[in-house]
Short mmCIF file of C-alpha atoms in Angstrom, two decimals:
data_model
loop_
_atom_site.label_atom_id
_atom_site.label_comp_id
_atom_site.label_asym_id
_atom_site.label_seq_id
_atom_site.Cartn_x
_atom_site.Cartn_y
_atom_site.Cartn_z
CA MET A 1 7.78 -11.64 -10.02
CA LEU A 2 4.91 -10.17 -8.07
CA ASN A 3 1.36 -10.99 -9.12
CA MET A 4 0.01 -8.18 -11.29
CA ILE A 5 -3.53 -7.14 -12.27
CA SER A 6 -3.65 -4.92 -15.34
CA HIS A 7 -6.40 -2.44 -16.16
CA GLY A 8 -6.70 -0.82 -19.58
CA ASP A 9 -4.32 -0.85 -22.51
CA PRO A 10 -0.95 0.88 -22.96
CA THR A 11 -1.20 4.48 -24.17
CA ASP A 12 1.22 7.28 -24.96
CA LEU A 13 1.18 8.12 -21.24
CA PRO A 14 3.38 6.16 -18.83
CA PRO A 15 1.65 3.34 -16.95
CA LEU A 16 0.62 3.83 -13.34
CA LEU A 17 1.78 1.21 -10.85
CA ILE A 18 -0.36 0.90 -7.69
CA VAL A 19 1.21 -0.56 -4.54
CA HIS A 20 -1.16 -1.53 -1.71
CA GLY A 21 -0.60 -1.28 2.03
CA LEU A 22 -0.28 -3.83 4.82
CA TYR A 23 -2.92 -6.61 4.73
CA GLY A 24 -4.10 -5.33 1.33
CA SER A 25 -3.96 -6.64 -2.22
CA ALA A 26 -4.18 -5.55 -5.83
CA ARG A 27 -7.88 -6.45 -5.81
CA ASN A 28 -8.57 -3.89 -3.06
CA TRP A 29 -7.62 -1.17 -5.54
CA GLY A 30 -9.89 -2.36 -8.35
CA VAL A 31 -12.27 0.60 -8.29
CA VAL A 32 -9.48 3.19 -8.29
CA ALA A 33 -7.45 1.34 -10.92
CA LYS A 34 -10.40 0.93 -13.29
CA LYS A 35 -11.36 4.59 -13.06
CA LEU A 36 -7.81 5.79 -13.72
CA SER A 37 -7.31 3.35 -16.58
CA ASP A 38 -9.45 5.47 -18.91
CA GLU A 39 -6.35 7.58 -19.63
CA ARG A 40 -3.44 5.20 -19.14
CA GLN A 41 -2.70 1.59 -18.34
CA VAL A 42 -2.88 0.91 -14.61
CA ILE A 43 -1.16 -2.08 -13.02
CA ALA A 44 -1.79 -3.09 -9.41
CA VAL A 45 0.47 -5.60 -7.67
CA ASP A 46 0.20 -8.00 -4.77
CA MET A 47 3.21 -7.42 -2.54
CA ARG A 48 5.22 -10.37 -1.24
CA ASN A 49 3.44 -12.25 1.56
CA HIS A 50 0.11 -10.84 0.33
CA GLY A 51 -2.55 -11.89 -2.16
CA GLU A 52 -1.42 -14.16 -4.97
CA SER A 53 2.27 -13.25 -4.76
CA GLY A 54 4.85 -15.61 -3.31
CA TRP A 55 5.65 -15.91 0.36
CA ARG A 56 9.17 -14.99 1.50
CA ASP A 57 10.99 -15.15 4.82
CA THR A 58 11.68 -11.41 4.95
CA HIS A 59 9.60 -8.25 4.59
CA SER A 60 12.01 -5.33 4.75
CA TYR A 61 11.62 -2.25 2.60
CA PRO A 62 14.78 -2.96 0.57
CA ASP A 63 13.22 -6.37 -0.19
CA LEU A 64 9.93 -4.81 -1.23
CA ALA A 65 11.71 -2.20 -3.32
CA SER A 66 13.66 -4.92 -5.11
CA ASP A 67 10.37 -6.69 -5.93
CA LEU A 68 8.90 -3.47 -7.31
CA ALA A 69 12.03 -2.73 -9.35
CA GLU A 70 11.64 -6.12 -11.02
CA VAL A 71 8.07 -5.22 -11.99
CA LEU A 72 9.10 -1.78 -13.25
CA GLN A 73 11.85 -3.32 -15.37
CA GLU A 74 9.15 -5.49 -16.92
CA ILE A 75 6.54 -2.80 -17.61
CA GLY A 76 8.93 0.06 -18.30
CA PRO A 77 9.42 3.28 -16.30
CA ALA A 78 6.13 4.20 -14.67
CA ASP A 79 4.39 6.62 -12.37
CA VAL A 80 4.06 4.93 -8.97
CA LEU A 81 1.28 5.29 -6.39
CA GLY A 82 1.82 3.63 -3.01
CA HIS A 83 -0.35 3.64 0.11
CA SER A 84 0.93 3.17 3.66
CA MET A 85 3.36 0.20 3.62
CA GLY A 86 3.18 0.39 -0.17
CA GLY A 87 4.03 4.08 0.05
CA LYS A 88 7.18 3.34 2.03
CA ALA A 89 8.14 0.58 -0.42
CA SER A 90 7.54 2.99 -3.31
CA MET A 91 9.68 5.68 -1.68
CA VAL A 92 12.59 3.26 -1.23
CA THR A 93 12.14 2.10 -4.84
CA ALA A 94 12.31 5.69 -6.08
CA LEU A 95 15.43 6.37 -4.00
CA HIS A 96 17.18 3.15 -5.05
CA HIS A 97 15.98 3.06 -8.69
CA PRO A 98 15.13 6.63 -9.74
CA ASP A 99 15.49 5.71 -13.42
CA LEU A 100 12.48 3.37 -13.12
CA VAL A 101 10.09 5.88 -11.52
CA ASN A 102 8.79 8.89 -13.45
CA ARG A 103 6.68 10.48 -10.71
CA LEU A 104 5.69 9.34 -7.26
CA ILE A 105 2.45 9.59 -5.29
CA VAL A 106 2.67 8.65 -1.61
CA ALA A 107 -0.71 8.12 0.05
CA ASP A 108 -0.84 8.89 3.78
CA ILE A 109 2.59 7.81 4.98
CA ALA A 110 5.96 9.45 5.66
CA PRO A 111 9.53 8.11 5.45
CA VAL A 112 9.74 7.77 9.24
CA ALA A 113 9.38 5.10 11.92
CA TYR A 114 6.04 4.95 13.73
CA GLY A 115 5.57 4.07 17.38
CA HIS A 116 2.37 2.04 17.10
CA THR A 117 2.00 -1.55 15.91
CA GLN A 118 -0.35 -3.57 13.75
CA LEU A 119 0.28 -6.81 15.66
CA PRO A 120 -3.16 -6.99 17.37
CA PHE A 121 -4.75 -7.46 13.95
CA ILE A 122 -2.45 -10.38 13.15
CA HIS A 123 -3.26 -11.93 16.50
CA ALA A 124 -6.97 -11.51 15.77
CA MET A 125 -6.69 -13.13 12.35
CA LYS A 126 -4.76 -16.05 13.85
CA LYS A 127 -7.59 -16.60 16.34
CA VAL A 128 -10.10 -17.23 13.55
CA ASP A 129 -10.86 -20.95 13.41
CA LEU A 130 -10.76 -21.44 9.65
CA ASN A 131 -11.96 -25.04 10.01
CA THR A 132 -15.36 -23.72 11.09
CA VAL A 133 -15.65 -20.85 8.59
CA GLU A 134 -17.83 -21.39 5.53
CA LYS A 135 -18.89 -17.80 4.91
CA ARG A 136 -17.02 -14.52 5.10
CA SER A 137 -19.56 -13.23 7.64
CA GLU A 138 -18.55 -16.02 10.03
CA ALA A 139 -14.92 -14.93 9.86
CA MET A 140 -15.99 -11.33 10.46
CA ALA A 141 -17.91 -12.41 13.56
CA GLN A 142 -14.85 -14.22 14.91
CA LEU A 143 -12.66 -11.18 14.22
CA GLU A 144 -15.08 -9.07 16.24
CA GLU A 145 -14.83 -11.54 19.11
CA ALA A 146 -11.04 -11.31 18.82
CA GLY A 147 -11.13 -7.57 19.31
CA VAL A 148 -11.43 -6.02 15.84
CA GLU A 149 -14.17 -3.51 16.64
CA ASP A 150 -14.24 -1.57 13.35
CA PRO A 151 -16.58 -3.32 10.86
CA THR A 152 -14.75 -1.68 7.95
CA LEU A 153 -11.50 -3.29 9.05
CA ARG A 154 -13.19 -6.66 9.55
CA SER A 155 -14.52 -6.49 6.01
CA PHE A 156 -11.11 -5.40 4.70
CA PHE A 157 -9.25 -8.24 6.40
CA THR A 158 -11.62 -10.91 5.15
CA GLN A 159 -10.97 -9.85 1.57
CA SER A 160 -7.66 -11.69 2.07
CA LEU A 161 -9.41 -14.87 3.16
CA ASP A 162 -9.38 -17.88 0.83
CA LEU A 163 -12.61 -19.59 1.86
CA LYS A 164 -12.19 -22.57 -0.48
CA GLY A 165 -8.62 -23.16 0.61
CA GLY A 166 -9.37 -22.47 4.26
CA LYS A 167 -6.44 -20.11 4.65
CA TRP A 168 -5.39 -16.47 4.74
CA ARG A 169 -3.73 -15.03 1.65
CA LEU A 170 -1.37 -13.31 4.10
CA ASN A 171 1.86 -14.74 5.48
CA LEU A 172 0.88 -13.85 9.03
CA ASP A 173 3.92 -15.46 10.66
CA VAL A 174 6.45 -13.48 8.64
CA LEU A 175 4.44 -10.25 8.86
CA GLU A 176 4.37 -10.69 12.64
CA THR A 177 8.13 -11.30 12.86
CA GLU A 178 8.95 -8.43 10.50
CA MET A 179 6.52 -5.92 12.02
CA PRO A 180 9.30 -3.69 13.45
CA LYS A 181 10.69 -3.29 9.93
CA ILE A 182 7.23 -2.63 8.48
CA MET A 183 6.49 0.10 11.03
CA GLY A 184 9.99 1.54 10.65
CA PHE A 185 11.95 3.00 7.76
CA PRO A 186 15.50 2.05 6.74
CA GLU A 187 17.93 4.12 8.81
CA ASP A 188 20.81 3.71 6.37
CA ILE A 189 18.97 4.91 3.28
CA SER A 190 20.38 7.92 1.46
CA GLY A 191 20.01 9.83 -1.78
CA GLN A 192 17.29 11.95 -3.29
CA PHE A 193 14.47 11.44 -5.76
CA ASP A 194 14.57 14.70 -7.67
CA LYS A 195 11.34 14.25 -9.60
CA PRO A 196 7.74 15.35 -8.94
CA THR A 197 6.37 13.74 -5.78
CA LEU A 198 2.93 14.16 -4.23
CA PHE A 199 2.23 13.39 -0.57
CA LEU A 200 -1.55 12.94 -0.53
CA SER A 201 -2.88 12.58 3.01
CA GLY A 202 -6.15 12.37 4.88
CA ALA A 203 -6.88 15.52 6.87
CA GLU A 204 -8.11 13.37 9.75
CA SER A 205 -5.02 11.14 9.74
CA ASP A 206 -1.89 11.69 11.85
CA TYR A 207 0.49 9.70 9.66
CA VAL A 208 1.95 12.72 7.84
CA LEU A 209 2.60 15.56 10.28
CA PRO A 210 4.14 19.01 9.82
CA GLU A 211 7.26 17.85 11.69
CA HIS A 212 7.82 15.19 9.02
CA ARG A 213 8.17 17.69 6.20
CA ASP A 214 11.88 18.42 6.63
CA THR A 215 12.64 14.71 6.47
CA ILE A 216 10.39 14.30 3.45
CA ARG A 217 11.99 17.19 1.57
CA GLY A 218 15.44 15.80 2.38
CA PHE A 219 14.60 12.73 0.32
CA PHE A 220 12.09 14.31 -2.07
CA PRO A 221 13.03 17.95 -2.72
CA LYS A 222 10.16 18.44 -5.18
CA ALA A 223 7.53 17.17 -2.76
CA LYS A 224 4.08 18.73 -2.81
CA PHE A 225 1.54 18.22 -0.04
CA VAL A 226 -2.23 17.85 -0.39
CA LYS A 227 -4.71 16.96 2.35
CA MET A 228 -8.12 15.48 1.61
CA SER A 229 -10.83 16.82 3.92
CA GLY A 230 -13.00 14.29 5.69
CA ALA A 231 -10.57 11.42 5.07
CA GLY A 232 -8.39 9.40 7.40
CA HIS A 233 -5.62 6.90 6.72
CA TRP A 234 -7.76 4.83 4.34
CA LEU A 235 -8.41 7.86 2.16
CA HIS A 236 -8.76 5.92 -1.12
CA ALA A 237 -11.52 3.76 0.38
CA GLU A 238 -13.20 6.48 2.45
CA LYS A 239 -13.29 9.12 -0.31
CA PRO A 240 -12.67 7.26 -3.59
CA THR A 241 -14.13 9.93 -5.87
CA GLU A 242 -12.07 12.70 -4.28
CA PHE A 243 -8.97 10.49 -4.18
CA ILE A 244 -9.23 9.61 -7.87
CA ALA A 245 -9.80 13.26 -8.79
CA SER A 246 -6.74 14.36 -6.79
CA VAL A 247 -4.51 11.74 -8.41
CA ARG A 248 -5.83 12.52 -11.88
CA THR A 249 -5.39 16.28 -11.46
CA TRP A 250 -1.85 16.00 -10.14
CA LEU A 251 -0.74 13.58 -12.86
CA ALA A 252 -2.08 15.97 -15.48
CA ARG A 253 -0.14 18.92 -14.02
CA ALA A 254 3.10 17.44 -12.66
#
């Protein structure tokens, strides 16, 4: 079972399950989860090979969907919110286990394969000499030397650093090996999720493009599309107030 962090108590409304993206964790979503838990219980998970969840030898989307289905069987049918990698995992879960998902929110990702890679970040994290790191700032400095120019990303990555244990809470070797699967989307997947689905994207992001919409509607015929102005791929971190308001409004109407 994946590690879960629960916010709030069960209510008459279905719980909301939050699924983080690559290199993330349930803790990264604490602000969003706490705010949304004033109306319903919110549960954030650590995906396999991330955070406090177990490490596995594979990281395909059918694997991730199976992990999420196990959680949903435990907490009951839920609304599901997934970002990036977590959005793809949530989409596959909804397609494979539609009885476990009430409504779906996909944050800045489409059910398509992408041509870029996240491998340089893994290589940078592997270059950090954890034997010499006593403070998070020291790891951030080494990440900068390794080529991670964006200070926001350096801060984000080091949230997955276990300083006391001297290790990353990320299975970097498996994530590196499985990167083609992470950047892709299962080619043999079929079916439809015929329930309300929101594709919430950053207006400054190029992850969800107009040419993706036919593919999206093929899987999710009730898909609605909303773009958040001034936000990129990390829309929940860049514009948390607007992101929370968009999620709350849609859940109240869908």
